[in-house]
mmCIF file with all atom_site columns, C-alpha atoms in Angstrom:
data_model
loop_
_atom_site.group_PDB
_atom_site.id
_atom_site.type_symbol
_atom_site.label_atom_id
_atom_site.label_alt_id
_atom_site.label_comp_id
_atom_site.label_asym_id
_atom_site.label_entity_id
_atom_site.label_seq_id
_atom_site.pdbx_PDB_ins_code
_atom_site.Cartn_x
_atom_site.Cartn_y
_atom_site.Cartn_z
_atom_site.occupancy
_atom_site.B_iso_or_equiv
_atom_site.pdbx_formal_charge
_atom_site.auth_seq_id
_atom_site.auth_comp_id
_atom_site.auth_asym_id
_atom_site.auth_atom_id
_atom_site.pdbx_PDB_model_num
ATOM 1   C CA . UNK A 1 1   ? 16.823  6.140   3.560   1.00 0.00 ? 16  UNK A CA 1
ATOM 2   C CA . UNK A 1 2   ? 14.234  4.098   1.666   1.00 0.00 ? 17  UNK A CA 1
ATOM 3   C CA . UNK A 1 3   ? 13.970  4.387   -2.112  1.00 0.00 ? 18  UNK A CA 1
ATOM 4   C CA . UNK A 1 4   ? 11.817  2.278   -4.373  1.00 0.00 ? 19  UNK A CA 1
ATOM 5   C CA . UNK A 1 5   ? 11.677  3.132   -8.238  1.00 0.00 ? 20  UNK A CA 1
ATOM 6   C CA . UNK A 1 6   ? 9.275   1.797   -10.903 1.00 0.00 ? 21  UNK A CA 1
ATOM 7   C CA . UNK A 1 7   ? 8.536   3.458   -14.548 1.00 0.00 ? 22  UNK A CA 1
ATOM 8   C CA . UNK A 1 8   ? 5.573   5.717   -14.201 1.00 0.00 ? 23  UNK A CA 1
ATOM 9   C CA . UNK A 1 9   ? 3.793   4.410   -17.003 1.00 0.00 ? 24  UNK A CA 1
ATOM 10  C CA . UNK A 1 10  ? 3.956   1.454   -19.722 1.00 0.00 ? 25  UNK A CA 1
ATOM 11  C CA . UNK A 1 11  ? 1.686   0.807   -22.598 1.00 0.00 ? 26  UNK A CA 1
ATOM 12  C CA . UNK A 1 12  ? 1.414   -2.837  -24.097 1.00 0.00 ? 27  UNK A CA 1
ATOM 13  C CA . UNK A 1 13  ? -1.128  -4.647  -26.318 1.00 0.00 ? 28  UNK A CA 1
ATOM 14  C CA . UNK A 1 14  ? -3.892  -7.161  -25.540 1.00 0.00 ? 29  UNK A CA 1
ATOM 15  C CA . UNK A 1 15  ? -2.541  -10.713 -25.580 1.00 0.00 ? 30  UNK A CA 1
ATOM 16  C CA . UNK A 1 16  ? 1.222   -9.622  -25.378 1.00 0.00 ? 31  UNK A CA 1
ATOM 17  C CA . UNK A 1 17  ? 3.635   -10.016 -22.513 1.00 0.00 ? 32  UNK A CA 1
ATOM 18  C CA . UNK A 1 18  ? 4.932   -7.138  -20.537 1.00 0.00 ? 33  UNK A CA 1
ATOM 19  C CA . UNK A 1 19  ? 7.391   -6.849  -17.617 1.00 0.00 ? 34  UNK A CA 1
ATOM 20  C CA . UNK A 1 20  ? 7.331   -4.057  -14.877 1.00 0.00 ? 35  UNK A CA 1
ATOM 21  C CA . UNK A 1 21  ? 10.604  -3.335  -13.160 1.00 0.00 ? 36  UNK A CA 1
ATOM 22  C CA . UNK A 1 22  ? 11.188  -2.338  -9.632  1.00 0.00 ? 37  UNK A CA 1
ATOM 23  C CA . UNK A 1 23  ? 14.313  -1.543  -7.905  1.00 0.00 ? 38  UNK A CA 1
ATOM 24  C CA . UNK A 1 24  ? 14.828  -0.670  -4.273  1.00 0.00 ? 39  UNK A CA 1
ATOM 25  C CA . UNK A 1 25  ? 17.282  0.600   -1.698  1.00 0.00 ? 40  UNK A CA 1
ATOM 26  C CA . UNK A 1 26  ? 16.052  0.170   1.734   1.00 0.00 ? 41  UNK A CA 1
ATOM 27  C CA . UNK A 1 27  ? 17.839  0.167   5.341   1.00 0.00 ? 42  UNK A CA 1
ATOM 28  C CA . UNK A 1 28  ? 16.666  -3.782  5.576   1.00 0.00 ? 43  UNK A CA 1
ATOM 29  C CA . UNK A 1 29  ? 14.737  -6.160  3.630   1.00 0.00 ? 44  UNK A CA 1
ATOM 30  C CA . UNK A 1 30  ? 12.234  -8.841  4.545   1.00 0.00 ? 45  UNK A CA 1
ATOM 31  C CA . UNK A 1 31  ? 10.208  -9.416  1.524   1.00 0.00 ? 46  UNK A CA 1
ATOM 32  C CA . UNK A 1 32  ? 8.825   -7.683  -1.611  1.00 0.00 ? 47  UNK A CA 1
ATOM 33  C CA . UNK A 1 33  ? 5.177   -7.373  -2.728  1.00 0.00 ? 48  UNK A CA 1
ATOM 34  C CA . UNK A 1 34  ? 3.338   -6.787  -5.713  1.00 0.00 ? 49  UNK A CA 1
ATOM 35  C CA . UNK A 1 35  ? -0.108  -5.432  -5.622  1.00 0.00 ? 50  UNK A CA 1
ATOM 36  C CA . UNK A 1 36  ? -2.520  -4.350  -8.616  1.00 0.00 ? 51  UNK A CA 1
ATOM 37  C CA . UNK A 1 37  ? -4.740  -1.131  -8.078  1.00 0.00 ? 52  UNK A CA 1
ATOM 38  C CA . UNK A 1 38  ? -7.661  -0.235  -10.229 1.00 0.00 ? 53  UNK A CA 1
ATOM 39  C CA . UNK A 1 39  ? -8.640  3.290   -10.419 1.00 0.00 ? 54  UNK A CA 1
ATOM 40  C CA . UNK A 1 40  ? -10.713 4.493   -7.682  1.00 0.00 ? 55  UNK A CA 1
ATOM 41  C CA . UNK A 1 41  ? -10.226 1.172   -5.915  1.00 0.00 ? 56  UNK A CA 1
ATOM 42  C CA . UNK A 1 42  ? -7.991  -0.209  -3.040  1.00 0.00 ? 57  UNK A CA 1
ATOM 43  C CA . UNK A 1 43  ? -4.669  -2.132  -3.678  1.00 0.00 ? 58  UNK A CA 1
ATOM 44  C CA . UNK A 1 44  ? -5.118  -5.993  -4.091  1.00 0.00 ? 59  UNK A CA 1
ATOM 45  C CA . UNK A 1 45  ? -2.495  -8.375  -3.389  1.00 0.00 ? 60  UNK A CA 1
ATOM 46  C CA . UNK A 1 46  ? -0.643  -10.097 -6.357  1.00 0.00 ? 61  UNK A CA 1
ATOM 47  C CA . UNK A 1 47  ? 2.582   -11.856 -5.143  1.00 0.00 ? 62  UNK A CA 1
ATOM 48  C CA . UNK A 1 48  ? 5.197   -11.902 -2.384  1.00 0.00 ? 63  UNK A CA 1
ATOM 49  C CA . UNK A 1 49  ? 8.816   -12.753 -2.786  1.00 0.00 ? 64  UNK A CA 1
ATOM 50  C CA . UNK A 1 50  ? 11.261  -13.343 0.036   1.00 0.00 ? 65  UNK A CA 1
ATOM 51  C CA . UNK A 1 51  ? 13.842  -15.545 -1.693  1.00 0.00 ? 66  UNK A CA 1
ATOM 52  C CA . UNK A 1 52  ? 15.741  -14.936 -4.998  1.00 0.00 ? 67  UNK A CA 1
ATOM 53  C CA . UNK A 1 53  ? 13.945  -16.388 -7.981  1.00 0.00 ? 68  UNK A CA 1
ATOM 54  C CA . UNK A 1 54  ? 10.769  -16.580 -9.844  1.00 0.00 ? 69  UNK A CA 1
ATOM 55  C CA . UNK A 1 55  ? 7.377   -17.222 -8.176  1.00 0.00 ? 70  UNK A CA 1
ATOM 56  C CA . UNK A 1 56  ? 4.580   -18.004 -10.837 1.00 0.00 ? 71  UNK A CA 1
ATOM 57  C CA . UNK A 1 57  ? 0.847   -17.683 -10.270 1.00 0.00 ? 72  UNK A CA 1
ATOM 58  C CA . UNK A 1 58  ? -1.043  -18.190 -13.213 1.00 0.00 ? 73  UNK A CA 1
ATOM 59  C CA . UNK A 1 59  ? -0.745  -15.401 -15.870 1.00 0.00 ? 74  UNK A CA 1
ATOM 60  C CA . UNK A 1 60  ? 1.461   -13.440 -13.296 1.00 0.00 ? 75  UNK A CA 1
ATOM 61  C CA . UNK A 1 61  ? 5.163   -14.142 -12.255 1.00 0.00 ? 76  UNK A CA 1
ATOM 62  C CA . UNK A 1 62  ? 7.422   -12.201 -9.951  1.00 0.00 ? 77  UNK A CA 1
ATOM 63  C CA . UNK A 1 63  ? 11.073  -12.448 -9.905  1.00 0.00 ? 78  UNK A CA 1
ATOM 64  C CA . UNK A 1 64  ? 13.486  -11.166 -7.130  1.00 0.00 ? 79  UNK A CA 1
ATOM 65  C CA . UNK A 1 65  ? 17.352  -10.683 -6.813  1.00 0.00 ? 80  UNK A CA 1
ATOM 66  C CA . UNK A 1 66  ? 18.221  -9.475  -3.281  1.00 0.00 ? 81  UNK A CA 1
ATOM 67  C CA . UNK A 1 67  ? 21.924  -8.802  -4.114  1.00 0.00 ? 82  UNK A CA 1
ATOM 68  C CA . UNK A 1 68  ? 20.714  -6.541  -6.868  1.00 0.00 ? 83  UNK A CA 1
ATOM 69  C CA . UNK A 1 69  ? 17.921  -4.907  -5.060  1.00 0.00 ? 84  UNK A CA 1
ATOM 70  C CA . UNK A 1 70  ? 15.608  -5.652  -8.193  1.00 0.00 ? 85  UNK A CA 1
ATOM 71  C CA . UNK A 1 71  ? 12.401  -7.285  -8.874  1.00 0.00 ? 86  UNK A CA 1
ATOM 72  C CA . UNK A 1 72  ? 9.931   -7.557  -11.892 1.00 0.00 ? 87  UNK A CA 1
ATOM 73  C CA . UNK A 1 73  ? 6.395   -8.423  -12.396 1.00 0.00 ? 88  UNK A CA 1
ATOM 74  C CA . UNK A 1 74  ? 5.680   -10.331 -15.477 1.00 0.00 ? 89  UNK A CA 1
ATOM 75  C CA . UNK A 1 75  ? 2.195   -10.301 -17.040 1.00 0.00 ? 90  UNK A CA 1
ATOM 76  C CA . UNK A 1 76  ? 1.295   -12.782 -19.996 1.00 0.00 ? 91  UNK A CA 1
ATOM 77  C CA . UNK A 1 77  ? -1.727  -13.021 -22.275 1.00 0.00 ? 92  UNK A CA 1
ATOM 78  C CA . UNK A 1 78  ? -2.592  -9.370  -21.300 1.00 0.00 ? 93  UNK A CA 1
ATOM 79  C CA . UNK A 1 79  ? -6.199  -8.563  -20.914 1.00 0.00 ? 94  UNK A CA 1
ATOM 80  C CA . UNK A 1 80  ? -8.082  -5.278  -21.187 1.00 0.00 ? 95  UNK A CA 1
ATOM 81  C CA . UNK A 1 81  ? -8.886  -5.796  -17.467 1.00 0.00 ? 96  UNK A CA 1
ATOM 82  C CA . UNK A 1 82  ? -5.190  -5.644  -16.517 1.00 0.00 ? 97  UNK A CA 1
ATOM 83  C CA . UNK A 1 83  ? -5.198  -1.962  -17.357 1.00 0.00 ? 98  UNK A CA 1
ATOM 84  C CA . UNK A 1 84  ? -4.323  -0.664  -13.712 1.00 0.00 ? 99  UNK A CA 1
ATOM 85  C CA . UNK A 1 85  ? -1.481  0.561   -11.624 1.00 0.00 ? 100 UNK A CA 1
ATOM 86  C CA . UNK A 1 86  ? 0.955   -2.024  -10.146 1.00 0.00 ? 101 UNK A CA 1
ATOM 87  C CA . UNK A 1 87  ? 2.701   -1.322  -6.971  1.00 0.00 ? 102 UNK A CA 1
ATOM 88  C CA . UNK A 1 88  ? 6.033   -2.717  -5.638  1.00 0.00 ? 103 UNK A CA 1
ATOM 89  C CA . UNK A 1 89  ? 6.301   -2.512  -1.876  1.00 0.00 ? 104 UNK A CA 1
ATOM 90  C CA . UNK A 1 90  ? 9.188   -3.785  0.471   1.00 0.00 ? 105 UNK A CA 1
ATOM 91  C CA . UNK A 1 91  ? 8.944   -5.109  3.953   1.00 0.00 ? 106 UNK A CA 1
ATOM 92  C CA . UNK A 1 92  ? 11.893  -3.333  5.806   1.00 0.00 ? 107 UNK A CA 1
ATOM 93  C CA . UNK A 1 93  ? 13.814  -5.104  8.703   1.00 0.00 ? 108 UNK A CA 1
ATOM 94  C CA . UNK A 1 94  ? 13.269  -4.627  12.242  1.00 0.00 ? 109 UNK A CA 1
ATOM 95  C CA . UNK A 1 95  ? 9.984   -3.206  12.356  1.00 0.00 ? 110 UNK A CA 1
ATOM 96  C CA . UNK A 1 96  ? 8.470   -4.725  9.390   1.00 0.00 ? 111 UNK A CA 1
ATOM 97  C CA . UNK A 1 97  ? 6.891   -1.592  8.185   1.00 0.00 ? 112 UNK A CA 1
ATOM 98  C CA . UNK A 1 98  ? 6.014   -1.971  4.410   1.00 0.00 ? 113 UNK A CA 1
ATOM 99  C CA . UNK A 1 99  ? 6.788   1.048   2.120   1.00 0.00 ? 114 UNK A CA 1
ATOM 100 C CA . UNK A 1 100 ? 5.629   1.517   -1.379  1.00 0.00 ? 115 UNK A CA 1
ATOM 101 C CA . UNK A 1 101 ? 6.730   2.834   -4.867  1.00 0.00 ? 116 UNK A CA 1
ATOM 102 C CA . UNK A 1 102 ? 4.957   5.315   -6.619  1.00 0.00 ? 117 UNK A CA 1
ATOM 103 C CA . UNK A 1 103 ? 3.391   2.469   -8.989  1.00 0.00 ? 118 UNK A CA 1
ATOM 104 C CA . UNK A 1 104 ? 3.336   1.828   -12.698 1.00 0.00 ? 119 UNK A CA 1
ATOM 105 C CA . UNK A 1 105 ? 0.299   2.855   -14.613 1.00 0.00 ? 120 UNK A CA 1
ATOM 106 C CA . UNK A 1 106 ? -0.165  0.122   -17.280 1.00 0.00 ? 121 UNK A CA 1
ATOM 107 C CA . UNK A 1 107 ? -2.278  0.890   -20.457 1.00 0.00 ? 122 UNK A CA 1
ATOM 108 C CA . UNK A 1 108 ? -3.575  -2.043  -22.568 1.00 0.00 ? 123 UNK A CA 1
ATOM 109 C CA . UNK A 1 109 ? -4.267  -1.188  -26.247 1.00 0.00 ? 124 UNK A CA 1
ATOM 110 C CA . UNK A 1 110 ? -6.772  -3.352  -28.131 1.00 0.00 ? 125 UNK A CA 1
ATOM 111 C CA . UNK B 2 1   ? -17.215 -9.396  7.687   1.00 0.00 ? 199 UNK B CA 1
ATOM 112 C CA . UNK B 2 2   ? -14.424 -10.983 5.658   1.00 0.00 ? 200 UNK B CA 1
ATOM 113 C CA . UNK B 2 3   ? -12.565 -8.180  4.536   1.00 0.00 ? 201 UNK B CA 1
ATOM 114 C CA . UNK B 2 4   ? -11.076 -4.920  6.134   1.00 0.00 ? 202 UNK B CA 1
ATOM 115 C CA . UNK B 2 5   ? -13.773 -2.278  6.572   1.00 0.00 ? 203 UNK B CA 1
ATOM 116 C CA . UNK B 2 6   ? -13.353 1.540   6.971   1.00 0.00 ? 204 UNK B CA 1
ATOM 117 C CA . UNK B 2 7   ? -15.664 4.250   7.843   1.00 0.00 ? 205 UNK B CA 1
ATOM 118 C CA . UNK B 2 8   ? -16.728 6.780   6.650   1.00 0.00 ? 206 UNK B CA 1
ATOM 119 C CA . UNK B 2 9   ? -16.179 6.034   3.111   1.00 0.00 ? 207 UNK B CA 1
ATOM 120 C CA . UNK B 2 10  ? -16.272 9.747   2.447   1.00 0.00 ? 208 UNK B CA 1
ATOM 121 C CA . UNK B 2 11  ? -15.656 12.570  4.490   1.00 0.00 ? 209 UNK B CA 1
ATOM 122 C CA . UNK B 2 12  ? -16.060 16.483  3.724   1.00 0.00 ? 210 UNK B CA 1
ATOM 123 C CA . UNK B 2 13  ? -14.748 18.985  6.506   1.00 0.00 ? 211 UNK B CA 1
ATOM 124 C CA . UNK B 2 14  ? -13.647 22.459  6.901   1.00 0.00 ? 212 UNK B CA 1
ATOM 125 C CA . UNK B 2 15  ? -10.138 23.595  7.338   1.00 0.00 ? 213 UNK B CA 1
ATOM 126 C CA . UNK B 2 16  ? -9.395  23.544  11.046  1.00 0.00 ? 214 UNK B CA 1
ATOM 127 C CA . UNK B 2 17  ? -11.975 20.910  12.050  1.00 0.00 ? 215 UNK B CA 1
ATOM 128 C CA . UNK B 2 18  ? -11.351 17.579  13.800  1.00 0.00 ? 216 UNK B CA 1
ATOM 129 C CA . UNK B 2 19  ? -11.716 14.297  12.112  1.00 0.00 ? 217 UNK B CA 1
ATOM 130 C CA . UNK B 2 20  ? -11.706 10.565  12.889  1.00 0.00 ? 218 UNK B CA 1
ATOM 131 C CA . UNK B 2 21  ? -11.391 7.817   10.560  1.00 0.00 ? 219 UNK B CA 1
ATOM 132 C CA . UNK B 2 22  ? -11.905 4.114   11.696  1.00 0.00 ? 220 UNK B CA 1
ATOM 133 C CA . UNK B 2 23  ? -10.449 0.931   10.534  1.00 0.00 ? 221 UNK B CA 1
ATOM 134 C CA . UNK B 2 24  ? -11.965 -2.626  11.390  1.00 0.00 ? 222 UNK B CA 1
ATOM 135 C CA . UNK B 2 25  ? -9.286  -5.165  10.388  1.00 0.00 ? 223 UNK B CA 1
ATOM 136 C CA . UNK B 2 26  ? -9.694  -8.833  9.240   1.00 0.00 ? 224 UNK B CA 1
ATOM 137 C CA . UNK B 2 27  ? -10.409 -10.789 12.606  1.00 0.00 ? 225 UNK B CA 1
ATOM 138 C CA . UNK B 2 28  ? -7.222  -12.304 14.113  1.00 0.00 ? 226 UNK B CA 1
ATOM 139 C CA . UNK B 2 29  ? -4.884  -10.144 12.112  1.00 0.00 ? 227 UNK B CA 1
ATOM 140 C CA . UNK B 2 30  ? -2.179  -8.740  14.413  1.00 0.00 ? 228 UNK B CA 1
ATOM 141 C CA . UNK B 2 31  ? -0.682  -6.063  12.295  1.00 0.00 ? 229 UNK B CA 1
ATOM 142 C CA . UNK B 2 32  ? -2.433  -3.100  11.182  1.00 0.00 ? 230 UNK B CA 1
ATOM 143 C CA . UNK B 2 33  ? -1.218  -0.336  8.791   1.00 0.00 ? 231 UNK B CA 1
ATOM 144 C CA . UNK B 2 34  ? -2.380  3.366   7.737   1.00 0.00 ? 232 UNK B CA 1
ATOM 145 C CA . UNK B 2 35  ? -1.535  4.700   4.531   1.00 0.00 ? 233 UNK B CA 1
ATOM 146 C CA . UNK B 2 36  ? -2.637  7.885   2.778   1.00 0.00 ? 234 UNK B CA 1
ATOM 147 C CA . UNK B 2 37  ? -2.646  8.203   -0.961  1.00 0.00 ? 235 UNK B CA 1
ATOM 148 C CA . UNK B 2 38  ? -2.785  11.081  -3.370  1.00 0.00 ? 236 UNK B CA 1
ATOM 149 C CA . UNK B 2 39  ? -3.846  10.869  -6.951  1.00 0.00 ? 237 UNK B CA 1
ATOM 150 C CA . UNK B 2 40  ? -1.381  9.345   -9.248  1.00 0.00 ? 238 UNK B CA 1
ATOM 151 C CA . UNK B 2 41  ? 0.952   8.421   -6.219  1.00 0.00 ? 239 UNK B CA 1
ATOM 152 C CA . UNK B 2 42  ? 1.721   5.163   -4.267  1.00 0.00 ? 240 UNK B CA 1
ATOM 153 C CA . UNK B 2 43  ? 0.512   4.687   -0.738  1.00 0.00 ? 241 UNK B CA 1
ATOM 154 C CA . UNK B 2 44  ? 2.334   6.850   1.691   1.00 0.00 ? 242 UNK B CA 1
ATOM 155 C CA . UNK B 2 45  ? 3.290   5.070   5.043   1.00 0.00 ? 243 UNK B CA 1
ATOM 156 C CA . UNK B 2 46  ? 1.963   6.783   8.242   1.00 0.00 ? 244 UNK B CA 1
ATOM 157 C CA . UNK B 2 47  ? 1.825   4.343   10.988  1.00 0.00 ? 245 UNK B CA 1
ATOM 158 C CA . UNK B 2 48  ? 2.038   0.645   11.790  1.00 0.00 ? 246 UNK B CA 1
ATOM 159 C CA . UNK B 2 49  ? 0.604   -1.452  14.849  1.00 0.00 ? 247 UNK B CA 1
ATOM 160 C CA . UNK B 2 50  ? 1.450   -4.646  15.960  1.00 0.00 ? 248 UNK B CA 1
ATOM 161 C CA . UNK B 2 51  ? -1.076  -5.674  18.323  1.00 0.00 ? 249 UNK B CA 1
ATOM 162 C CA . UNK B 2 52  ? -1.965  -2.587  20.532  1.00 0.00 ? 250 UNK B CA 1
ATOM 163 C CA . UNK B 2 53  ? 1.210   -0.843  20.175  1.00 0.00 ? 251 UNK B CA 1
ATOM 164 C CA . UNK B 2 54  ? 2.485   1.386   17.336  1.00 0.00 ? 252 UNK B CA 1
ATOM 165 C CA . UNK B 2 55  ? 5.569   -0.381  16.332  1.00 0.00 ? 253 UNK B CA 1
ATOM 166 C CA . UNK B 2 56  ? 6.613   2.462   13.931  1.00 0.00 ? 254 UNK B CA 1
ATOM 167 C CA . UNK B 2 57  ? 4.844   5.922   13.561  1.00 0.00 ? 255 UNK B CA 1
ATOM 168 C CA . UNK B 2 58  ? 7.627   7.586   11.703  1.00 0.00 ? 256 UNK B CA 1
ATOM 169 C CA . UNK B 2 59  ? 5.369   8.448   8.712   1.00 0.00 ? 257 UNK B CA 1
ATOM 170 C CA . UNK B 2 60  ? 2.839   10.626  10.655  1.00 0.00 ? 258 UNK B CA 1
ATOM 171 C CA . UNK B 2 61  ? 3.494   14.063  9.104   1.00 0.00 ? 259 UNK B CA 1
ATOM 172 C CA . UNK B 2 62  ? 3.186   16.245  12.172  1.00 0.00 ? 260 UNK B CA 1
ATOM 173 C CA . UNK B 2 63  ? 1.725   16.245  15.735  1.00 0.00 ? 261 UNK B CA 1
ATOM 174 C CA . UNK B 2 64  ? -1.790  16.974  14.081  1.00 0.00 ? 262 UNK B CA 1
ATOM 175 C CA . UNK B 2 65  ? -1.723  13.408  13.240  1.00 0.00 ? 263 UNK B CA 1
ATOM 176 C CA . UNK B 2 66  ? -2.437  10.588  15.882  1.00 0.00 ? 264 UNK B CA 1
ATOM 177 C CA . UNK B 2 67  ? -3.536  7.127   15.925  1.00 0.00 ? 265 UNK B CA 1
ATOM 178 C CA . UNK B 2 68  ? -4.761  4.347   18.262  1.00 0.00 ? 266 UNK B CA 1
ATOM 179 C CA . UNK B 2 69  ? -5.729  0.710   18.648  1.00 0.00 ? 267 UNK B CA 1
ATOM 180 C CA . UNK B 2 70  ? -6.493  0.206   22.210  1.00 0.00 ? 268 UNK B CA 1
ATOM 181 C CA . UNK B 2 71  ? -7.755  -3.428  22.083  1.00 0.00 ? 269 UNK B CA 1
ATOM 182 C CA . UNK B 2 72  ? -5.595  -4.587  19.300  1.00 0.00 ? 270 UNK B CA 1
ATOM 183 C CA . UNK B 2 73  ? -8.328  -4.810  16.601  1.00 0.00 ? 271 UNK B CA 1
ATOM 184 C CA . UNK B 2 74  ? -10.179 -1.545  15.524  1.00 0.00 ? 272 UNK B CA 1
ATOM 185 C CA . UNK B 2 75  ? -7.965  1.371   14.888  1.00 0.00 ? 273 UNK B CA 1
ATOM 186 C CA . UNK B 2 76  ? -8.706  5.182   14.767  1.00 0.00 ? 274 UNK B CA 1
ATOM 187 C CA . UNK B 2 77  ? -6.690  7.774   12.763  1.00 0.00 ? 275 UNK B CA 1
ATOM 188 C CA . UNK B 2 78  ? -7.246  11.209  14.310  1.00 0.00 ? 276 UNK B CA 1
ATOM 189 C CA . UNK B 2 79  ? -6.370  14.550  12.590  1.00 0.00 ? 277 UNK B CA 1
ATOM 190 C CA . UNK B 2 80  ? -6.929  17.832  14.397  1.00 0.00 ? 278 UNK B CA 1
ATOM 191 C CA . UNK B 2 81  ? -6.746  21.333  12.975  1.00 0.00 ? 279 UNK B CA 1
ATOM 192 C CA . UNK B 2 82  ? -7.308  19.851  9.343   1.00 0.00 ? 280 UNK B CA 1
ATOM 193 C CA . UNK B 2 83  ? -5.466  21.583  6.469   1.00 0.00 ? 281 UNK B CA 1
ATOM 194 C CA . UNK B 2 84  ? -6.375  21.409  2.650   1.00 0.00 ? 282 UNK B CA 1
ATOM 195 C CA . UNK B 2 85  ? -3.108  19.486  2.302   1.00 0.00 ? 283 UNK B CA 1
ATOM 196 C CA . UNK B 2 86  ? -4.555  16.642  4.200   1.00 0.00 ? 284 UNK B CA 1
ATOM 197 C CA . UNK B 2 87  ? -6.945  15.766  1.472   1.00 0.00 ? 285 UNK B CA 1
ATOM 198 C CA . UNK B 2 88  ? -6.440  12.294  0.308   1.00 0.00 ? 286 UNK B CA 1
ATOM 199 C CA . UNK B 2 89  ? -7.648  8.843   0.361   1.00 0.00 ? 287 UNK B CA 1
ATOM 200 C CA . UNK B 2 90  ? -6.701  6.928   3.693   1.00 0.00 ? 288 UNK B CA 1
ATOM 201 C CA . UNK B 2 91  ? -6.289  3.392   3.496   1.00 0.00 ? 289 UNK B CA 1
ATOM 202 C CA . UNK B 2 92  ? -6.038  1.010   6.156   1.00 0.00 ? 290 UNK B CA 1
ATOM 203 C CA . UNK B 2 93  ? -4.428  -2.718  5.671   1.00 0.00 ? 291 UNK B CA 1
ATOM 204 C CA . UNK B 2 94  ? -4.214  -5.557  8.027   1.00 0.00 ? 292 UNK B CA 1
ATOM 205 C CA . UNK B 2 95  ? -2.059  -8.773  7.919   1.00 0.00 ? 293 UNK B CA 1
ATOM 206 C CA . UNK B 2 96  ? -1.276  -11.872 9.937   1.00 0.00 ? 294 UNK B CA 1
ATOM 207 C CA . UNK B 2 97  ? 2.119   -11.359 11.370  1.00 0.00 ? 295 UNK B CA 1
ATOM 208 C CA . UNK B 2 98  ? 4.503   -11.038 8.315   1.00 0.00 ? 296 UNK B CA 1
ATOM 209 C CA . UNK B 2 99  ? 2.115   -11.801 5.661   1.00 0.00 ? 297 UNK B CA 1
ATOM 210 C CA . UNK B 2 100 ? 0.863   -9.675  2.918   1.00 0.00 ? 298 UNK B CA 1
ATOM 211 C CA . UNK B 2 101 ? -1.350  -6.985  4.294   1.00 0.00 ? 299 UNK B CA 1
ATOM 212 C CA . UNK B 2 102 ? -4.896  -6.674  2.854   1.00 0.00 ? 300 UNK B CA 1
ATOM 213 C CA . UNK B 2 103 ? -6.372  -3.477  2.053   1.00 0.00 ? 301 UNK B CA 1
ATOM 214 C CA . UNK B 2 104 ? -9.770  -1.734  2.956   1.00 0.00 ? 302 UNK B CA 1
ATOM 215 C CA . UNK B 2 105 ? -11.728 0.393   0.544   1.00 0.00 ? 303 UNK B CA 1
ATOM 216 C CA . UNK B 2 106 ? -10.275 3.607   2.160   1.00 0.00 ? 304 UNK B CA 1
ATOM 217 C CA . UNK B 2 107 ? -11.579 6.867   3.222   1.00 0.00 ? 305 UNK B CA 1
ATOM 218 C CA . UNK B 2 108 ? -11.736 9.683   1.049   1.00 0.00 ? 306 UNK B CA 1
ATOM 219 C CA . UNK B 2 109 ? -11.028 12.832  2.976   1.00 0.00 ? 307 UNK B CA 1
ATOM 220 C CA . UNK B 2 110 ? -11.659 16.279  1.410   1.00 0.00 ? 308 UNK B CA 1
ATOM 221 C CA . UNK B 2 111 ? -10.646 19.342  3.397   1.00 0.00 ? 309 UNK B CA 1
ATOM 222 C CA . UNK B 2 112 ? -12.338 22.589  2.087   1.00 0.00 ? 310 UNK B CA 1
#
């Protein structure tokens, strides 16, 4: 079976740093994606990890450990506009279909 | 257009009716995905096309759901004998080979 786990909700303060974890157990693995989704809008692409290690892109970084089935998204210098759901998704082997976790709702407090 | 487009943006129908949802992917994207999303949940995989053929349709809930992509571009998701439980936002996404999928704005389906 396929399973992707993320915390349901997190709260952080404006200007701080927050780490959103994702663990996965899938029948195969081609890569891992992170998406941001504001309420009532479609998901927008943030990052893509294929190899182990950290990928940095501005205020956002994403880490992958394939041996542990683990990833995290790190958001620095939090802004109020970062309040959104963050979705972890895995590209599964062979047929390359992409499956999503349930998402983590991030609340930013002033 | 530059992005993925979906029509209609909203569809209200009665239980038992037939509906079609359309997706126009980014030009040149070979892969096309359909998901549906309920409030507070992540996108649920329905079907994935590579070119004209369905590479994986294991997420379609039952035989009331069907999707086509006859020319490898536009796709239509068809739902027969709609039920109230089909109410959700239906998202389409497209990608170039194994690249990240880019999503359209979605179609909000309400079955009364």
